[in-house]
mmCIF file of C-alpha atoms in Angstrom:
data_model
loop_
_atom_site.group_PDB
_atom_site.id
_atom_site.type_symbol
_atom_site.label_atom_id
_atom_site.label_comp_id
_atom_site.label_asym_id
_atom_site.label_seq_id
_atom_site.Cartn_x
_atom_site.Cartn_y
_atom_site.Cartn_z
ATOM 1 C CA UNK A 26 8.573 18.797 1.969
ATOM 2 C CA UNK A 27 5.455 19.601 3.252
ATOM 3 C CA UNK A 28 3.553 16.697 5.602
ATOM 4 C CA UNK A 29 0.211 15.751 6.495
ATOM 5 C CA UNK A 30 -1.023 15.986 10.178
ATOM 6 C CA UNK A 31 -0.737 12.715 11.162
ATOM 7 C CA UNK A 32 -3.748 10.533 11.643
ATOM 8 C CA UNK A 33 -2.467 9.123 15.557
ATOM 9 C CA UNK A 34 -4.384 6.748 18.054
ATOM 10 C CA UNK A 35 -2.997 5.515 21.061
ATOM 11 C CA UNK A 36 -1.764 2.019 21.840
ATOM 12 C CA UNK A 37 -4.100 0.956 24.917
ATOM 13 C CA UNK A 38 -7.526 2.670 22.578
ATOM 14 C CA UNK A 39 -9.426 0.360 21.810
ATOM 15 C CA UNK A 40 -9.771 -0.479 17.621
ATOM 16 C CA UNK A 41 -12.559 0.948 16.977
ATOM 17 C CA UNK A 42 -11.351 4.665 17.371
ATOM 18 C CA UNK A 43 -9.193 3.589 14.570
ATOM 19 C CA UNK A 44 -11.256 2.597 12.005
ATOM 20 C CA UNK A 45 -12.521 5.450 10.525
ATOM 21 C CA UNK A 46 -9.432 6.751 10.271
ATOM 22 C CA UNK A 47 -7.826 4.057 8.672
ATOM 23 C CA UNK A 48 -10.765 3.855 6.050
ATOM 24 C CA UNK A 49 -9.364 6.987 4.619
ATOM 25 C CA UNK A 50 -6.061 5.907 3.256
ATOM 26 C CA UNK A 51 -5.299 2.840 5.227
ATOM 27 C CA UNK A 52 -2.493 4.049 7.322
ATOM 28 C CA UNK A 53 -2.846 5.096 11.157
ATOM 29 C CA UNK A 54 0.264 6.030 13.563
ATOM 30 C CA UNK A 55 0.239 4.614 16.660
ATOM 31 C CA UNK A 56 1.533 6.252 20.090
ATOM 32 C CA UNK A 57 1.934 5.547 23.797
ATOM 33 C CA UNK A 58 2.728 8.199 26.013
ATOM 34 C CA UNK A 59 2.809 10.275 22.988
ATOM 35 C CA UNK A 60 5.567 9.143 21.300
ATOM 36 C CA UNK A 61 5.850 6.797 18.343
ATOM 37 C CA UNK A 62 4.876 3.049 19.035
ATOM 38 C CA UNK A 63 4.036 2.033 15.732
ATOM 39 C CA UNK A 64 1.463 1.854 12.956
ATOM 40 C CA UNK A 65 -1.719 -0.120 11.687
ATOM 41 C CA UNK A 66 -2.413 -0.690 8.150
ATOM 42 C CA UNK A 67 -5.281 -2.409 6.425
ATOM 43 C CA UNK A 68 -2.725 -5.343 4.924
ATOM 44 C CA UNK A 69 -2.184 -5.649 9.096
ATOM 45 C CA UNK A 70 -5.814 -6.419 9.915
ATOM 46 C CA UNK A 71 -6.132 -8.565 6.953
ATOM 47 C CA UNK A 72 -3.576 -10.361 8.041
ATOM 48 C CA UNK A 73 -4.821 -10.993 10.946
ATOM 49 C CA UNK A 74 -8.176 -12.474 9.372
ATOM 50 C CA UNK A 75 -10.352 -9.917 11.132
ATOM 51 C CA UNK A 76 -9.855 -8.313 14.456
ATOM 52 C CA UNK A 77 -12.271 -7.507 17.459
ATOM 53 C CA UNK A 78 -13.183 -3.447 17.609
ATOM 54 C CA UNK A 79 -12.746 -4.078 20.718
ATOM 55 C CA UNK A 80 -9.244 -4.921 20.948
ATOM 56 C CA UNK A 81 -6.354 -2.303 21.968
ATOM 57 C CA UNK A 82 -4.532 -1.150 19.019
ATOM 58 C CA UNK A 83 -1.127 -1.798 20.295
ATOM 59 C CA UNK A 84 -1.431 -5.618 20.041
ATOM 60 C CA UNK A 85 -2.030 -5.328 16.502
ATOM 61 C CA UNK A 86 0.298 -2.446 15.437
ATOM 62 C CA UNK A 87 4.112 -2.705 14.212
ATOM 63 C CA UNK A 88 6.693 -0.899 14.060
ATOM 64 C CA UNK A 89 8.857 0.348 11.027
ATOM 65 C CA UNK A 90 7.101 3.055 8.469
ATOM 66 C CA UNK A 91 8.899 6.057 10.056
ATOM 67 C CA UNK A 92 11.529 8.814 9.461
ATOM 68 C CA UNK A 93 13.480 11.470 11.274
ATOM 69 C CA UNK A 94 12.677 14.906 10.527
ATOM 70 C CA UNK A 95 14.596 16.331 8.036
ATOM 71 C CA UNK A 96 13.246 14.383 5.576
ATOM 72 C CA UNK A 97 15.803 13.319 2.581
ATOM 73 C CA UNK A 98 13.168 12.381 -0.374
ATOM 74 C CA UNK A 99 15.604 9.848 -1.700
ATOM 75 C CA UNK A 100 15.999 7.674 1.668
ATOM 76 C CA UNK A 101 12.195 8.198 2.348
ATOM 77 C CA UNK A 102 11.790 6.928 -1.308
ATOM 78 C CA UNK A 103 14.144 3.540 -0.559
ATOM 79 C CA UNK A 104 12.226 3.294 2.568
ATOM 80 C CA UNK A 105 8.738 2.995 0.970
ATOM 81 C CA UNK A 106 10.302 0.452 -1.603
ATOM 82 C CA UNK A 107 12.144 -1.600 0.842
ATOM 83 C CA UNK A 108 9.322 -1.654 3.357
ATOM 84 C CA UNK A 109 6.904 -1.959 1.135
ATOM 85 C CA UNK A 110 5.047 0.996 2.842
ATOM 86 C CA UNK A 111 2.022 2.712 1.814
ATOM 87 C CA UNK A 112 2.785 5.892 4.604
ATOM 88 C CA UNK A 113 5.817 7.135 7.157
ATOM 89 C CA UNK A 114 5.303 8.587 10.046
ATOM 90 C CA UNK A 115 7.652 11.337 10.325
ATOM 91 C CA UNK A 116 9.697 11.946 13.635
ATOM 92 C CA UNK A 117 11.755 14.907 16.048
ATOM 93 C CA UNK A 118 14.847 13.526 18.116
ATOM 94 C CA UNK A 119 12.209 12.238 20.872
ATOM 95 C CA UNK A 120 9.959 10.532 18.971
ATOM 96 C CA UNK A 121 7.125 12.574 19.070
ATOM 97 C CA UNK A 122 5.153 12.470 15.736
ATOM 98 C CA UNK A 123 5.203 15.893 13.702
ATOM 99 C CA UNK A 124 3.162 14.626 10.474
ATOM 100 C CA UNK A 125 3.062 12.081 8.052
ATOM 101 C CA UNK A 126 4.293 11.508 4.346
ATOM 102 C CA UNK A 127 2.785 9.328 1.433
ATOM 103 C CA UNK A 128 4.796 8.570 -1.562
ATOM 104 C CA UNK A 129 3.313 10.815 -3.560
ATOM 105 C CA UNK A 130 4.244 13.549 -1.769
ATOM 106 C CA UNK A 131 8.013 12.106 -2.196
ATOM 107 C CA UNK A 132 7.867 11.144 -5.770
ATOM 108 C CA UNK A 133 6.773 14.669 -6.153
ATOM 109 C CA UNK A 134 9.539 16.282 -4.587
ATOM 110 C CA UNK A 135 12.134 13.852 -6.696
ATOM 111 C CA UNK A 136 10.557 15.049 -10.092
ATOM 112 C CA UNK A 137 10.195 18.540 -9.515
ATOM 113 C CA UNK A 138 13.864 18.610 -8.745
ATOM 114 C CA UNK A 139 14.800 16.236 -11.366
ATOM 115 C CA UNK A 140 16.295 14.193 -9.022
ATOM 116 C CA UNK A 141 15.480 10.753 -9.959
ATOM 117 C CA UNK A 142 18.728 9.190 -12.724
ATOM 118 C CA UNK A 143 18.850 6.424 -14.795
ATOM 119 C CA UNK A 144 15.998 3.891 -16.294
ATOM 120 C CA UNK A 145 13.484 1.669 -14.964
ATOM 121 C CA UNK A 146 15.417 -1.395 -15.794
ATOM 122 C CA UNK A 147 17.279 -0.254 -12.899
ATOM 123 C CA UNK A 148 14.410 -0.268 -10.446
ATOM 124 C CA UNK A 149 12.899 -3.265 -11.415
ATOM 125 C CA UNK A 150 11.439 -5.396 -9.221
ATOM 126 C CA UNK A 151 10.105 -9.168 -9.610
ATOM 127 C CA UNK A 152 6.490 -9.755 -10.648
ATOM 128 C CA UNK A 153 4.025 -11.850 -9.091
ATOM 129 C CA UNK A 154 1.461 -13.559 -10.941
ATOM 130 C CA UNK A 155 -1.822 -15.767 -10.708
ATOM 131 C CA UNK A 156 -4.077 -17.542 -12.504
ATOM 132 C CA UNK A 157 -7.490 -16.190 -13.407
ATOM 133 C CA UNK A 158 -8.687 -19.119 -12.347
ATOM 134 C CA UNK A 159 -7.282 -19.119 -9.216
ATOM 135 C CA UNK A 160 -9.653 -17.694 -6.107
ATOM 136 C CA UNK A 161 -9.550 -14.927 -4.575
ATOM 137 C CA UNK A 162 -8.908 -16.299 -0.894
ATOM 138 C CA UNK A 163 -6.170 -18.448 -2.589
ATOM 139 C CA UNK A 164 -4.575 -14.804 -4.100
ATOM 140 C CA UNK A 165 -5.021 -13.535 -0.031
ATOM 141 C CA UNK A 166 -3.443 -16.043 1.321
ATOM 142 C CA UNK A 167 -0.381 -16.117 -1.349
ATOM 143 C CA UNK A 168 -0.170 -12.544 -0.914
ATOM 144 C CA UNK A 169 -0.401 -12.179 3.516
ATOM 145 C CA UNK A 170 1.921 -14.808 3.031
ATOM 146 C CA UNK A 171 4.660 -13.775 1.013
ATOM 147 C CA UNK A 172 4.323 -10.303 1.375
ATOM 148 C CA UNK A 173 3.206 -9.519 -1.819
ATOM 149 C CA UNK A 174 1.340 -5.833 -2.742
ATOM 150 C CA UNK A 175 0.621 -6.737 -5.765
ATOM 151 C CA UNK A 176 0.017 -9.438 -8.507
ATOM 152 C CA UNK A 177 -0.490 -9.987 -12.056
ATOM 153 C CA UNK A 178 -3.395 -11.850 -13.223
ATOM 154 C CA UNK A 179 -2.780 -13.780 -16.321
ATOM 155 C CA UNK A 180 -4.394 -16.377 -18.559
ATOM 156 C CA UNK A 181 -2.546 -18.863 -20.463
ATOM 157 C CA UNK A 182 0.713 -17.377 -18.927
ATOM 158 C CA UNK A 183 -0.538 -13.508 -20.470
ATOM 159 C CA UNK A 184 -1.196 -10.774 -18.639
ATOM 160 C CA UNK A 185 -4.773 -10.121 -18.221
ATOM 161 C CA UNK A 186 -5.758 -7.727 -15.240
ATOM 162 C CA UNK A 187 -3.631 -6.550 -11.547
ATOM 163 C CA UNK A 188 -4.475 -7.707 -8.378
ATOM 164 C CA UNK A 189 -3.309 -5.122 -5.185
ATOM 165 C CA UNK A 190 -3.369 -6.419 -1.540
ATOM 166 C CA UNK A 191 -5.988 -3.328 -0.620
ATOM 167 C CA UNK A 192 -8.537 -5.140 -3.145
ATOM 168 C CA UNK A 193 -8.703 -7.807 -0.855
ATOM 169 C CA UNK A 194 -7.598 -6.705 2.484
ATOM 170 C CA UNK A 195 -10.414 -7.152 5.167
ATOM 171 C CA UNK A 196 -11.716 -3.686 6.906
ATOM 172 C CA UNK A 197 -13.466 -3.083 9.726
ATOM 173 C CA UNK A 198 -16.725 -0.529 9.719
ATOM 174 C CA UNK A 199 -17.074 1.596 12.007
ATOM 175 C CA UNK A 200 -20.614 0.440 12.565
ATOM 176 C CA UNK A 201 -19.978 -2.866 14.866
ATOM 177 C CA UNK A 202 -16.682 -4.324 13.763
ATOM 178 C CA UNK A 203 -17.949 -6.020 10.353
ATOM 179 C CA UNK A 204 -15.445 -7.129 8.011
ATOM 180 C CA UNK A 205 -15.981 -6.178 4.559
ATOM 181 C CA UNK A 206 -13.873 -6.054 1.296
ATOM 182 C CA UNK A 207 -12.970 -2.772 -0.469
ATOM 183 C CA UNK A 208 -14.518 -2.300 -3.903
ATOM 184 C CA UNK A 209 -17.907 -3.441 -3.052
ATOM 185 C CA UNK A 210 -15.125 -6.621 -3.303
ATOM 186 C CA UNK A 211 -18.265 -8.373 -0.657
ATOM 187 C CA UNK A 212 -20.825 -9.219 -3.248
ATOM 188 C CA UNK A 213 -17.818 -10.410 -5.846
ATOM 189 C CA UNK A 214 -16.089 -12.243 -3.654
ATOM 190 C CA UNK A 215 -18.525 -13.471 -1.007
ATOM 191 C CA UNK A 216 -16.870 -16.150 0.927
ATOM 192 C CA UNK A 217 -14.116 -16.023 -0.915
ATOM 193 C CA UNK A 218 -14.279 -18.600 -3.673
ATOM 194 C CA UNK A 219 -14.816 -15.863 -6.485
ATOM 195 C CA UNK A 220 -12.216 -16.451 -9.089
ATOM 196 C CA UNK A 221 -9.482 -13.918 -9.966
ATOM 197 C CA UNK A 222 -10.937 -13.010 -13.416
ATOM 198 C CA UNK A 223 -14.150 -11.791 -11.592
ATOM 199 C CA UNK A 224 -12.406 -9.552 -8.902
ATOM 200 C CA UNK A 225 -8.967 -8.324 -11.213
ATOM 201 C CA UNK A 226 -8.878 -4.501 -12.726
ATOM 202 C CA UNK A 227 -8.474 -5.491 -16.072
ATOM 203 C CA UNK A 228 -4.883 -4.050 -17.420
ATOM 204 C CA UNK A 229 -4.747 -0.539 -19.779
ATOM 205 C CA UNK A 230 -2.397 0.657 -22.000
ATOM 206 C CA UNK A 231 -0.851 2.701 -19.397
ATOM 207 C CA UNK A 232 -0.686 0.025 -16.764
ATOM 208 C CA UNK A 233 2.995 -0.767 -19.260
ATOM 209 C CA UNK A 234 6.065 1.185 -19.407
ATOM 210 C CA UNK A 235 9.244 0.139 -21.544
ATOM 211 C CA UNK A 236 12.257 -0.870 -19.829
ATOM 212 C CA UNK A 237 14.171 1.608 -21.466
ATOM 213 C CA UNK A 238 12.371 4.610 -20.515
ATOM 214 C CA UNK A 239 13.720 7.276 -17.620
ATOM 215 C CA UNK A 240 13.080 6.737 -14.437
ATOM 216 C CA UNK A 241 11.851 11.021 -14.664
ATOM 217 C CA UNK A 242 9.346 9.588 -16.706
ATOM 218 C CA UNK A 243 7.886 6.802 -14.840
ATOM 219 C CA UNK A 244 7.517 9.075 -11.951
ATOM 220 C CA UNK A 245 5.490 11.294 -13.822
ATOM 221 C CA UNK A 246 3.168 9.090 -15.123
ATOM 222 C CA UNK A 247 2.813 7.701 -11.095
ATOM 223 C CA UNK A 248 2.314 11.170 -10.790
ATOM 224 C CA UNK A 249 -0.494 11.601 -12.710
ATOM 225 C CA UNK A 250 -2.071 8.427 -12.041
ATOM 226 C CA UNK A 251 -2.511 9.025 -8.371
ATOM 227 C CA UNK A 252 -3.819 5.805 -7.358
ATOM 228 C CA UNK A 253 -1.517 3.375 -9.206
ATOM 229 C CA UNK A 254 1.413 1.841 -7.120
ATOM 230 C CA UNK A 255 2.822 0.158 -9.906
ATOM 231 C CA UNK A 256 4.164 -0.211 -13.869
ATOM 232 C CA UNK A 257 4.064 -3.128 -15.421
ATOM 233 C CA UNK A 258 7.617 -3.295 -17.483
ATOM 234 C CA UNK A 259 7.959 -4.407 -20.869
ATOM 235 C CA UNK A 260 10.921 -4.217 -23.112
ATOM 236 C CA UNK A 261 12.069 -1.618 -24.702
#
């Protein structure tokens, strides 16, 4: 499996050489000494309501999103689902960093060797919803708080729109440590009383998969959606 050079900062930098590279995809490694100490995540800043650019990355980094080289796409894949991680940073026996891995990168490697068995009502996982009504700094704080990714907006108990934690998460520009919201998610949301229905991405037709479909398939339409982190399941 091929991997990404890893985007690294060390622990005792100070934030602010991080930022720009965790505006790209929201996932930087962390190292001291050169070795792996951790990473930083834009969930991990918005969890901490906003940090200082002036603050050394270590005290805000943790530990967890990483693998030993070689990598076995099927434990890298549990590891994203059980971690809930958007990246791994990929190890040697010493703990020096050789790259980094996304999940796309591993769901590829599952489907092109047909490797994934079974359906998706075998993978399914619990789903998380709100009400439209509801704000959007209620929906934060439900979501830093339980460790949710994602949630389902609905209205009158129905699904409506889809809610992911990097919609809200707080980052910090480059340009002197200002929080702001992804998605031009600032002007929505201002102080955060916006309401759900304003802020969601309203559901599509291929947000839904059946329950009875392969898990092959459901891979391949991740595949092809790039962006999207999740199915919604229906029967079938």
């Amino acid at each position: 499996m091929d991997l990404h050079p890893a985007r690294v900062v060390e622990s005792e930098e100070p934030l602010r050489k991080a930022l720009n590279l965790l505006e790209e995809d929201g996932f930087v490694v962390v190292t001291k000494n050169g070795k792996y100490a951790g990473e930083l995540t834009v969930e991990l800043l918005a969890a901490y309501g906003g940090v200082a650019p002036s603050t050394k990355v270590g005290s805000v980094a943790r530990k967890g999103a990483c693998i030993q080289a070689p990598i076995q796409p099927a434990n890298a894949l549990r590891k994203f689902a059980e971690g809930k991680l958007e990246g791994l940073a990929v190890l040697d026996g010493n703990q020096r960093v050789l790259g980094q891995i996304g999940k796309q990168e591993v769901l590829k490697e599952l489907v092109e060797k047909r490797s994934l068995k079974g359906s998706v009502a075998d993978v399914t996982s619990p789903v998380y919803t709100l009400e439209e009504g509801q704000t959007a700094a209620q929906a934060r704080r439900m979501m830093t708080r339980n460790g949710w990714k994602a949630i389902i907006v609905t209205k009158d108990r129905q699904a409506t729109g889809k809610l992911t934690v990097a919609d809200l998460a707080l980052k910090v520009s480059a340009q002197g440590g200002v929080p702001r919201r992804t998605r031009s998610l600032e002007e929505k949301v201002g102080a955060g009383q916006g309401l759900l229905k304003d802020v969601m991405q309203p559901l599509q037709e291929e947000d839904y998969i059946e329950s009875a479909a392969l898990l092959q398939k459901a891979a391949e339409r991740l595949l092809e959606r790039k962006g999207a982190a999740k199915l919604l399941v229906v029967e079938g």
